[in-house]
PDB file of C-alpha atoms in Angstrom:
ATOM      1  CA  MET A 160      -0.176   0.163   0.042  1.00 60.00           C
ATOM      2  CA  PRO A 161       1.396   3.574  -1.018  1.00 75.00           C
ATOM      3  CA  GLU A 162       1.977   5.890   1.893  1.00 81.00           C
ATOM      4  CA  ILE A 163      -1.017   8.187   2.987  1.00 85.00           C
ATOM      5  CA  THR A 164       0.972  11.318   3.638  1.00 87.00           C
ATOM      6  CA  ALA A 165      -0.089  14.533   5.205  1.00 85.00           C
ATOM      7  CA  ALA A 166      -0.079  16.389   1.886  1.00 85.00           C
ATOM      8  CA  MET A 167      -2.324  14.027   0.518  1.00 84.00           C
ATOM      9  CA  VAL A 168      -4.963  14.296   3.349  1.00 82.00           C
ATOM     10  CA  LYS A 169      -4.727  17.823   3.185  1.00 85.00           C
ATOM     11  CA  LYS A 170      -5.339  18.198  -0.396  1.00 82.00           C
ATOM     12  CA  LEU A 171      -8.620  15.856  -0.182  1.00 81.00           C
ATOM     13  CA  ARG A 172      -9.491  17.851   3.223  1.00 82.00           C
ATOM     14  CA  ASP A 173      -9.133  21.102   1.052  1.00 84.00           C
ATOM     15  CA  GLU A 174     -11.057  19.560  -1.975  1.00 80.00           C
ATOM     16  CA  THR A 175     -14.162  18.198   0.117  1.00 81.00           C
ATOM     17  CA  GLN A 176     -13.973  20.211   3.198  1.00 75.00           C
ATOM     18  CA  LEU A 177     -14.314  17.083   5.181  1.00 80.00           C
ATOM     19  CA  PRO A 178     -12.626  16.172   8.464  1.00 78.00           C
ATOM     20  CA  MET A 179      -9.061  15.135   8.339  1.00 83.00           C
ATOM     21  CA  MET A 180      -9.745  11.711   9.906  1.00 83.00           C
ATOM     22  CA  GLU A 181     -12.454  10.882   7.322  1.00 83.00           C
ATOM     23  CA  CYS A 182     -10.019  11.742   4.482  1.00 81.00           C
ATOM     24  CA  LYS A 183      -7.577   9.895   5.854  1.00 85.00           C
ATOM     25  CA  ALA A 184      -9.416   6.837   6.321  1.00 85.00           C
ATOM     26  CA  ALA A 185     -11.213   7.276   2.971  1.00 83.00           C
ATOM     27  CA  LEU A 186      -7.375   7.388   1.364  1.00 87.00           C
ATOM     28  CA  LYS A 187      -6.138   4.340   2.993  1.00 84.00           C
ATOM     29  CA  GLU A 188      -9.171   2.359   2.002  1.00 83.00           C
ATOM     30  CA  SER A 189      -8.443   3.538  -1.664  1.00 88.00           C
ATOM     31  CA  GLU A 190      -4.959   2.940  -1.417  1.00 81.00           C
ATOM     32  CA  GLY A 191      -3.848   6.306  -1.946  1.00 86.00           C
ATOM     33  CA  ASP A 192      -6.354   6.935  -4.930  1.00 88.00           C
ATOM     34  CA  VAL A 193      -7.749  10.312  -4.684  1.00 85.00           C
ATOM     35  CA  GLU A 194     -10.905   9.979  -6.949  1.00 87.00           C
ATOM     36  CA  ALA A 195     -11.714   6.659  -5.441  1.00 90.00           C
ATOM     37  CA  ALA A 196     -11.504   8.474  -1.978  1.00 87.00           C
ATOM     38  CA  LYS A 197     -13.883  11.032  -3.210  1.00 85.00           C
ATOM     39  CA  ARG A 198     -16.411   8.900  -4.477  1.00 85.00           C
ATOM     40  CA  ALA A 199     -16.299   6.646  -1.128  1.00 84.00           C
ATOM     41  CA  LEU A 200     -16.626  10.098   0.770  1.00 81.00           C
ATOM     42  CA  ARG A 201     -19.672  10.717  -1.463  1.00 79.00           C
ATOM     43  CA  GLU A 202     -21.178   7.635  -0.848  1.00 79.00           C
ATOM     44  CA  ALA A 203     -20.867   7.866   2.675  1.00 77.00           C
ATOM     45  CA  GLY A 204     -22.452  11.118   2.548  1.00 75.00           C
ATOM     46  CA  LYS A 205     -25.220  10.065   0.920  1.00 74.00           C
ATOM     47  CA  LYS A 206     -25.767   7.547   3.343  1.00 73.00           C
ATOM     48  CA  PHE A 207     -25.764   9.801   5.862  1.00 69.00           C
ATOM     49  CA  MET A 208     -28.079  12.544   4.420  1.00 68.00           C
ATOM     50  CA  GLY A 209     -30.535   9.825   3.471  1.00 70.00           C
ATOM     51  CA  LYS A 210     -31.283   9.269   7.183  1.00 66.00           C
ATOM     52  CA  ARG A 211     -32.187  13.252   7.206  1.00 71.00           C
ATOM     53  CA  GLN A 212     -34.515  13.470   3.975  1.00 77.00           C
ATOM     54  CA  ASP A 213     -37.642  14.124   6.682  1.00 78.00           C
ATOM     55  CA  ARG A 214     -35.962  17.672   7.396  1.00 87.00           C
ATOM     56  CA  ALA A 215     -37.763  20.702   6.575  1.00 87.00           C
ATOM     57  CA  THR A 216     -36.302  22.878   3.339  1.00 92.00           C
ATOM     58  CA  GLU A 217     -37.900  26.252   3.426  1.00 93.00           C
ATOM     59  CA  GLU A 218     -35.011  28.169   1.657  1.00 97.00           C
ATOM     60  CA  GLY A 219     -33.386  28.062  -1.518  1.00 98.00           C
ATOM     61  CA  ARG A 220     -33.075  29.654  -4.832  1.00 98.00           C
ATOM     62  CA  ILE A 221     -34.779  29.430  -8.300  1.00 98.00           C
ATOM     63  CA  GLY A 222     -32.304  28.596 -11.293  1.00 98.00           C
ATOM     64  CA  ILE A 223     -33.180  29.700 -14.902  1.00 98.00           C
ATOM     65  CA  PHE A 224     -31.462  29.172 -17.991  1.00 98.00           C
ATOM     66  CA  ALA A 225     -33.281  30.844 -21.023  1.00 98.00           C
ATOM     67  CA  SER A 226     -32.519  31.558 -24.622  1.00 98.00           C
ATOM     68  CA  ILE A 227     -34.211  33.068 -27.869  1.00 97.00           C
ATOM     69  CA  ALA A 228     -31.307  31.874 -30.134  1.00 97.00           C
ATOM     70  CA  ASP A 229     -31.210  28.337 -28.915  1.00 97.00           C
ATOM     71  CA  GLY A 230     -34.819  28.305 -28.521  1.00 98.00           C
ATOM     72  CA  VAL A 231     -35.450  27.015 -24.867  1.00 98.00           C
ATOM     73  CA  GLY A 232     -35.877  27.428 -21.422  1.00 98.00           C
ATOM     74  CA  ALA A 233     -35.918  25.942 -18.358  1.00 98.00           C
ATOM     75  CA  MET A 234     -36.530  26.871 -14.703  1.00 98.00           C
ATOM     76  CA  VAL A 235     -35.807  24.767 -11.469  1.00 98.00           C
ATOM     77  CA  GLU A 236     -36.318  25.498  -7.804  1.00 98.00           C
ATOM     78  CA  LEU A 237     -33.684  23.823  -5.653  1.00 98.00           C
ATOM     79  CA  GLN A 238     -34.484  24.020  -1.928  1.00 97.00           C
ATOM     80  CA  CYS A 239     -32.013  23.736   0.944  1.00 97.00           C
ATOM     81  CA  GLU A 240     -32.643  24.266   4.913  1.00 95.00           C
ATOM     82  CA  SER A 241     -31.049  27.940   5.753  1.00 96.00           C
ATOM     83  CA  ALA A 242     -30.530  30.758   3.924  1.00 97.00           C
ATOM     84  CA  PRO A 243     -26.639  31.031   4.460  1.00 96.00           C
ATOM     85  CA  VAL A 244     -26.648  27.762   2.372  1.00 96.00           C
ATOM     86  CA  ALA A 245     -28.890  29.441  -0.390  1.00 97.00           C
ATOM     87  CA  ALA A 246     -26.280  32.164  -0.797  1.00 97.00           C
ATOM     88  CA  ASN A 247     -23.317  29.814  -0.830  1.00 97.00           C
ATOM     89  CA  GLU A 248     -21.531  30.046  -4.093  1.00 97.00           C
ATOM     90  CA  GLU A 249     -21.331  26.113  -4.937  1.00 97.00           C
ATOM     91  CA  PHE A 250     -25.318  26.012  -4.069  1.00 98.00           C
ATOM     92  CA  ILE A 251     -26.023  28.805  -6.693  1.00 98.00           C
ATOM     93  CA  GLN A 252     -23.968  27.002  -9.004  1.00 98.00           C
ATOM     94  CA  LEU A 253     -25.806  23.912  -8.767  1.00 98.00           C
ATOM     95  CA  ALA A 254     -29.243  25.572  -9.064  1.00 98.00           C
ATOM     96  CA  GLU A 255     -27.900  27.307 -12.320  1.00 98.00           C
ATOM     97  CA  ASP A 256     -26.433  23.786 -13.692  1.00 98.00           C
ATOM     98  CA  LEU A 257     -29.717  22.029 -13.075  1.00 98.00           C
ATOM     99  CA  ALA A 258     -31.583  24.774 -15.291  1.00 98.00           C
ATOM    100  CA  LYS A 259     -29.043  24.697 -18.107  1.00 98.00           C
ATOM    101  CA  GLN A 260     -29.034  20.909 -18.076  1.00 98.00           C
ATOM    102  CA  LEU A 261     -32.724  20.865 -18.106  1.00 98.00           C
ATOM    103  CA  ALA A 262     -32.843  23.545 -20.870  1.00 98.00           C
ATOM    104  CA  THR A 263     -30.168  22.125 -23.290  1.00 98.00           C
ATOM    105  CA  GLY A 264     -30.219  18.639 -22.298  1.00 98.00           C
ATOM    106  CA  PRO A 265     -32.672  15.697 -23.169  1.00 97.00           C
ATOM    107  CA  GLY A 266     -35.333  17.233 -20.630  1.00 97.00           C
ATOM    108  CA  ALA A 267     -36.737  15.581 -17.475  1.00 98.00           C
ATOM    109  CA  LYS A 268     -39.976  14.874 -16.191  1.00 96.00           C
ATOM    110  CA  THR A 269     -38.886  14.284 -12.704  1.00 98.00           C
ATOM    111  CA  PRO A 270     -36.370  15.307  -9.997  1.00 98.00           C
ATOM    112  CA  GLU A 271     -34.693  11.799 -10.124  1.00 97.00           C
ATOM    113  CA  GLU A 272     -34.689  12.095 -14.080  1.00 98.00           C
ATOM    114  CA  LEU A 273     -32.709  15.487 -13.875  1.00 98.00           C
ATOM    115  CA  TRP A 274     -30.254  14.520 -11.167  1.00 98.00           C
ATOM    116  CA  ALA A 275     -29.141  11.437 -13.096  1.00 98.00           C
ATOM    117  CA  GLN A 276     -28.109  13.565 -15.935  1.00 98.00           C
ATOM    118  CA  PRO A 277     -24.501  15.398 -16.371  1.00 98.00           C
ATOM    119  CA  SER A 278     -23.411  18.303 -15.165  1.00 98.00           C
ATOM    120  CA  PRO A 279     -22.556  21.342 -17.057  1.00 98.00           C
ATOM    121  CA  SER A 280     -19.865  22.704 -14.936  1.00 98.00           C
ATOM    122  CA  LYS A 281     -18.485  19.537 -13.465  1.00 95.00           C
ATOM    123  CA  LYS A 282     -16.675  17.303 -15.770  1.00 91.00           C
ATOM    124  CA  GLU A 283     -17.100  13.621 -15.562  1.00 91.00           C
ATOM    125  CA  MET A 284     -19.880  14.168 -12.757  1.00 94.00           C
ATOM    126  CA  THR A 285     -23.732  14.068 -13.066  1.00 97.00           C
ATOM    127  CA  LEU A 286     -26.062  16.401 -11.248  1.00 98.00           C
ATOM    128  CA  GLU A 287     -26.608  13.658  -8.470  1.00 95.00           C
ATOM    129  CA  ASP A 288     -22.636  13.673  -7.790  1.00 93.00           C
ATOM    130  CA  GLN A 289     -22.390  17.371  -7.564  1.00 95.00           C
ATOM    131  CA  ARG A 290     -25.300  17.538  -5.286  1.00 95.00           C
ATOM    132  CA  ASP A 291     -23.689  14.629  -3.165  1.00 90.00           C
ATOM    133  CA  GLU A 292     -20.574  16.167  -2.877  1.00 88.00           C
ATOM    134  CA  LEU A 293     -22.037  19.468  -1.693  1.00 92.00           C
ATOM    135  CA  GLN A 294     -24.551  18.123   0.748  1.00 89.00           C
ATOM    136  CA  ASN A 295     -21.395  16.116   2.075  1.00 86.00           C
ATOM    137  CA  LYS A 296     -19.392  19.622   3.034  1.00 86.00           C
ATOM    138  CA  ILE A 297     -22.625  21.204   4.211  1.00 86.00           C
ATOM    139  CA  ARG A 298     -24.776  18.494   5.670  1.00 86.00           C
ATOM    140  CA  GLU A 299     -27.958  19.933   4.572  1.00 91.00           C
ATOM    141  CA  VAL A 300     -30.412  18.509   2.746  1.00 91.00           C
ATOM    142  CA  PHE A 301     -30.978  19.669  -0.995  1.00 95.00           C
ATOM    143  CA  ARG A 302     -34.464  19.200  -2.726  1.00 95.00           C
ATOM    144  CA  ILE A 303     -35.928  19.858  -6.334  1.00 97.00           C
ATOM    145  CA  ALA A 304     -39.153  21.385  -5.683  1.00 97.00           C
ATOM    146  CA  ARG A 305     -40.431  21.930  -9.005  1.00 97.00           C
ATOM    147  CA  LEU A 306     -38.887  22.120 -12.691  1.00 98.00           C
ATOM    148  CA  GLU A 307     -40.241  23.431 -15.835  1.00 98.00           C
ATOM    149  CA  ARG A 308     -38.929  23.443 -19.584  1.00 98.00           C
ATOM    150  CA  ILE A 309     -40.238  25.608 -22.618  1.00 97.00           C
ATOM    151  CA  ASP A 310     -39.215  24.091 -25.915  1.00 98.00           C
ATOM    152  CA  ALA A 311     -39.495  27.817 -27.442  1.00 98.00           C
ATOM    153  CA  PRO A 312     -37.690  31.057 -27.523  1.00 98.00           C
ATOM    154  CA  ALA A 313     -37.572  32.035 -23.914  1.00 98.00           C
ATOM    155  CA  GLY A 314     -36.457  34.860 -21.634  1.00 98.00           C
ATOM    156  CA  GLY A 315     -36.051  34.658 -18.051  1.00 98.00           C
ATOM    157  CA  PHE A 316     -35.524  36.780 -14.794  1.00 98.00           C
ATOM    158  CA  VAL A 317     -34.921  35.784 -10.949  1.00 98.00           C
ATOM    159  CA  HIS A 318     -35.404  38.280  -8.291  1.00 97.00           C
ATOM    160  CA  MET A 319     -33.549  38.124  -5.138  1.00 96.00           C
ATOM    161  CA  ALA A 320     -33.216  34.261  -5.724  1.00 97.00           C
ATOM    162  CA  LYS A 321     -36.653  33.729  -4.650  1.00 97.00           C
ATOM    163  CA  ILE A 322     -38.981  35.141  -7.558  1.00 98.00           C
ATOM    164  CA  GLY A 323     -38.615  33.189 -10.874  1.00 98.00           C
ATOM    165  CA  VAL A 324     -40.074  34.169 -14.531  1.00 98.00           C
ATOM    166  CA  LEU A 325     -39.816  32.118 -17.370  1.00 98.00           C
ATOM    167  CA  LEU A 326     -41.391  33.855 -20.528  1.00 98.00           C
ATOM    168  CA  GLU A 327     -41.920  32.441 -23.946  1.00 98.00           C
ATOM    169  CA  VAL A 328     -42.003  34.851 -26.726  1.00 98.00           C
ATOM    170  CA  GLU A 329     -41.271  34.924 -30.538  1.00 98.00           C
ATOM    171  CA  GLY A 330     -38.890  37.324 -31.933  1.00 98.00           C
ATOM    172  CA  GLY A 331     -37.315  40.208 -29.777  1.00 97.00           C
ATOM    173  CA  THR A 332     -33.821  39.763 -27.943  1.00 98.00           C
ATOM    174  CA  ASP A 333     -32.675  38.128 -24.760  1.00 98.00           C
ATOM    175  CA  GLU A 334     -32.330  41.397 -23.096  1.00 98.00           C
ATOM    176  CA  LEU A 335     -35.888  42.475 -24.147  1.00 98.00           C
ATOM    177  CA  ALA A 336     -37.366  39.258 -22.995  1.00 98.00           C
ATOM    178  CA  LYS A 337     -35.453  39.387 -19.401  1.00 98.00           C
ATOM    179  CA  ASP A 338     -36.946  43.181 -18.955  1.00 98.00           C
ATOM    180  CA  VAL A 339     -40.410  42.009 -19.555  1.00 98.00           C
ATOM    181  CA  SER A 340     -39.470  38.955 -17.054  1.00 98.00           C
ATOM    182  CA  LEU A 341     -38.458  41.418 -14.531  1.00 98.00           C
ATOM    183  CA  HIS A 342     -41.610  43.561 -15.301  1.00 98.00           C
ATOM    184  CA  VAL A 343     -43.915  39.720 -14.458  1.00 98.00           C
ATOM    185  CA  ALA A 344     -41.718  39.373 -11.359  1.00 98.00           C
ATOM    186  CA  ALA A 345     -42.424  42.904 -10.102  1.00 97.00           C
ATOM    187  CA  MET A 346     -46.078  43.415 -10.789  1.00 97.00           C
ATOM    188  CA  ASN A 347     -47.294  39.349 -10.745  1.00 97.00           C
ATOM    189  CA  PRO A 348     -49.941  39.815 -13.515  1.00 97.00           C
ATOM    190  CA  ARG A 349     -52.945  37.349 -13.991  1.00 95.00           C
ATOM    191  CA  ALA A 350     -52.764  36.702 -17.686  1.00 97.00           C
ATOM    192  CA  THR A 351     -50.640  37.440 -20.954  1.00 97.00           C
ATOM    193  CA  THR A 352     -53.451  38.944 -22.637  1.00 96.00           C
ATOM    194  CA  LYS A 353     -57.291  40.189 -21.844  1.00 93.00           C
ATOM    195  CA  GLU A 354     -58.680  37.087 -23.761  1.00 93.00           C
ATOM    196  CA  GLU A 355     -56.486  34.645 -21.252  1.00 93.00           C
ATOM    197  CA  LEU A 356     -58.258  36.065 -18.134  1.00 93.00           C
ATOM    198  CA  ASP A 357     -60.813  33.767 -16.681  1.00 92.00           C
ATOM    199  CA  PRO A 358     -64.015  34.462 -17.952  1.00 92.00           C
ATOM    200  CA  GLU A 359     -66.005  34.496 -14.669  1.00 93.00           C
ATOM    201  CA  ILE A 360     -63.628  36.878 -13.018  1.00 92.00           C
ATOM    202  CA  VAL A 361     -63.961  39.573 -15.752  1.00 91.00           C
ATOM    203  CA  SER A 362     -67.786  39.023 -15.645  1.00 92.00           C
ATOM    204  CA  LYS A 363     -67.908  39.504 -11.679  1.00 92.00           C
ATOM    205  CA  GLU A 364     -65.716  42.741 -12.294  1.00 91.00           C
ATOM    206  CA  ARG A 365     -68.497  44.234 -14.922  1.00 88.00           C
ATOM    207  CA  GLU A 366     -71.194  43.437 -12.420  1.00 89.00           C
ATOM    208  CA  LEU A 367     -69.025  44.956  -9.487  1.00 91.00           C
ATOM    209  CA  GLN A 368     -68.614  48.117 -11.949  1.00 88.00           C
ATOM    210  CA  LYS A 369     -72.178  48.173 -12.736  1.00 85.00           C
ATOM    211  CA  ASP A 370     -73.299  48.053  -9.184  1.00 88.00           C
ATOM    212  CA  ARG A 371     -70.678  50.891  -8.140  1.00 86.00           C
ATOM    213  CA  ALA A 372     -72.372  52.879 -11.086  1.00 84.00           C
ATOM    214  CA  ARG A 373     -75.700  52.731  -9.959  1.00 85.00           C
ATOM    215  CA  GLN A 374     -74.715  53.276  -6.676  1.00 86.00           C
ATOM    216  CA  GLU A 375     -73.050  56.698  -7.490  1.00 86.00           C
ATOM    217  CA  GLY A 376     -76.385  57.414  -9.445  1.00 81.00           C
ATOM    218  CA  LYS A 377     -75.413  56.905 -13.046  1.00 82.00           C
ATOM    219  CA  PRO A 378     -78.126  56.539 -15.486  1.00 81.00           C
ATOM    220  CA  GLU A 379     -78.689  53.185 -17.158  1.00 79.00           C
ATOM    221  CA  ASN A 380     -77.968  54.388 -20.827  1.00 78.00           C
ATOM    222  CA  ILE A 381     -74.359  55.432 -20.001  1.00 83.00           C
ATOM    223  CA  ILE A 382     -73.323  52.957 -17.433  1.00 83.00           C
ATOM    224  CA  GLU A 383     -71.859  50.404 -20.284  1.00 80.00           C
ATOM    225  CA  LYS A 384     -69.776  52.747 -21.839  1.00 80.00           C
ATOM    226  CA  MET A 385     -68.584  53.885 -18.465  1.00 84.00           C
ATOM    227  CA  ILE A 386     -67.921  50.202 -17.657  1.00 84.00           C
ATOM    228  CA  GLU A 387     -65.533  50.042 -20.895  1.00 82.00           C
ATOM    229  CA  GLY A 388     -63.512  52.639 -18.970  1.00 81.00           C
ATOM    230  CA  ARG A 389     -63.371  51.146 -15.965  1.00 86.00           C
ATOM    231  CA  MET A 390     -62.444  47.818 -17.225  1.00 89.00           C
ATOM    232  CA  LYS A 391     -59.299  49.130 -19.007  1.00 89.00           C
ATOM    233  CA  ASN A 392     -58.054  49.913 -15.562  1.00 90.00           C
ATOM    234  CA  PHE A 393     -58.748  46.734 -14.416  1.00 93.00           C
ATOM    235  CA  TYR A 394     -57.196  45.222 -17.383  1.00 94.00           C
ATOM    236  CA  ALA A 395     -54.175  47.529 -16.719  1.00 94.00           C
ATOM    237  CA  GLU A 396     -54.143  45.782 -13.147  1.00 94.00           C
ATOM    238  CA  HIS A 397     -54.057  42.168 -14.153  1.00 95.00           C
ATOM    239  CA  VAL A 398     -52.933  41.388 -17.529  1.00 97.00           C
ATOM    240  CA  LEU A 399     -49.238  41.811 -18.876  1.00 98.00           C
ATOM    241  CA  SER A 400     -49.666  43.541 -22.113  1.00 98.00           C
ATOM    242  CA  GLU A 401     -52.008  45.994 -20.729  1.00 97.00           C
ATOM    243  CA  GLN A 402     -49.993  46.943 -17.735  1.00 98.00           C
ATOM    244  CA  PRO A 403     -47.694  49.747 -17.737  1.00 97.00           C
ATOM    245  CA  PHE A 404     -44.519  48.920 -18.146  1.00 98.00           C
ATOM    246  CA  VAL A 405     -41.993  49.526 -14.667  1.00 97.00           C
ATOM    247  CA  LYS A 406     -39.019  50.979 -16.576  1.00 96.00           C
ATOM    248  CA  ASP A 407     -41.268  53.558 -18.818  1.00 96.00           C
ATOM    249  CA  GLU A 408     -44.915  53.744 -17.307  1.00 95.00           C
ATOM    250  CA  SER A 409     -45.547  55.828 -20.583  1.00 97.00           C
ATOM    251  CA  GLN A 410     -45.813  52.592 -22.429  1.00 97.00           C
ATOM    252  CA  THR A 411     -47.727  49.495 -21.985  1.00 98.00           C
ATOM    253  CA  VAL A 412     -45.522  46.069 -21.611  1.00 98.00           C
ATOM    254  CA  GLY A 413     -47.484  44.928 -25.086  1.00 98.00           C
ATOM    255  CA  ASN A 414     -46.372  48.029 -26.887  1.00 98.00           C
ATOM    256  CA  PHE A 415     -42.868  47.858 -25.166  1.00 98.00           C
ATOM    257  CA  ALA A 416     -42.664  44.248 -26.789  1.00 98.00           C
ATOM    258  CA  LYS A 417     -44.114  45.091 -30.236  1.00 98.00           C
ATOM    259  CA  ALA A 418     -41.747  48.262 -30.690  1.00 97.00           C
ATOM    260  CA  GLY A 419     -38.671  45.152 -29.883  1.00 97.00           C
ATOM    261  CA  GLY A 420     -40.343  43.338 -32.868  1.00 98.00           C
ATOM    262  CA  MET A 421     -41.382  40.623 -29.710  1.00 98.00           C
ATOM    263  CA  LYS A 422     -44.646  39.027 -29.130  1.00 98.00           C
ATOM    264  CA  LEU A 423     -45.519  37.772 -25.937  1.00 98.00           C
ATOM    265  CA  LYS A 424     -46.463  33.808 -25.814  1.00 97.00           C
ATOM    266  CA  ARG A 425     -46.769  33.051 -21.979  1.00 97.00           C
ATOM    267  CA  PHE A 426     -45.343  33.246 -18.951  1.00 98.00           C
ATOM    268  CA  ILE A 427     -44.563  31.382 -15.717  1.00 98.00           C
ATOM    269  CA  ARG A 428     -43.782  32.753 -12.187  1.00 98.00           C
ATOM    270  CA  TRP A 429     -42.732  31.058  -9.215  1.00 98.00           C
ATOM    271  CA  GLN A 430     -42.227  32.173  -5.782  1.00 97.00           C
ATOM    272  CA  LEU A 431     -39.761  30.356  -3.540  1.00 97.00           C
ATOM    273  CA  GLY A 432     -41.937  27.678  -1.427  1.00 94.00           C
ATOM    274  CA  GLU A 433     -45.110  28.040  -2.969  1.00 90.00           C
ATOM    275  CA  THR A 434     -47.154  24.629  -2.390  1.00 65.00           C
ATOM    276  CA  SER A 435     -49.364  25.489  -5.800  1.00 44.00           C
ATOM    277  CA  SER A 436     -48.460  24.367  -9.095  1.00 40.00           C
ATOM    278  CA  SER A 437     -46.350  26.393 -11.548  1.00 40.00           C
ATOM    279  CA  GLU A 438     -48.633  29.000 -13.362  1.00 48.00           C
ATOM    280  CA  ALA A 439     -48.179  28.945 -17.153  1.00 49.00           C
ATOM    281  CA  VAL A 440     -50.606  31.193 -18.983  1.00 50.00           C
ATOM    282  CA  ASP A 441     -50.871  30.634 -23.141  1.00 50.00           C
ATOM    283  CA  ALA A 442     -51.228  33.651 -25.129  1.00 51.00           C
ATOM    284  CA  ALA A 443     -54.118  33.317 -28.092  1.00 34.00           C
TER     285      ALA A 443
END
């Protein structure tokens, strides 16, 4: 058996952030093979973390990869146990790698399918290997809560790691799509266009506005005309294409997109920790 030197142990310790004695034992078991020792440490950590899977994961971040030129977009919600870990550089990289692989790889319907795929940033490692290595350092549970892929030109934006928007478009540029996604994150519209709003919600709003007009003593013959004006305000509050653009309120988001040669198709907006399914709003 080759000699296990202090330098070898230190090198493995620096690379894995695990206790010296664990690193030394792994090197002895692998007869000095550093890569084999790393694999053994990952497996040991995986078994340890397997016993902690019932722990709550209320923190985390949303990872996004989107490209108009490549005609694809993806979003992944990666959860962890604490806020400091959510801000860890390697955790951020893992979230970004998950989204990139989901967008540019063969796709995945479940977290298990995605974990089994290659890591975009770690050569010769799967995303699961990448996860296990990081979990072994940090000793927190990581969990993919949601994943979504769009097989069409898309843009995206993440606000403070906790609100993510994926936007399907036709035409335009990545920067333009990112600006609209930023708007969606900030203003949380219900639908992309007026036609997509739930007819029941629109009907209830119309009746509400009629009742208000009657209470104001308005004559019946002008109430309908008044309602149309008031409904514009309702649409401007809830419909993406009708909302004043956050970066320039002198124009609507629809006009901003149109001026850049971009058609808005649908958006998906997530907030970290939501229990509801993802919202995807199709354009007419």
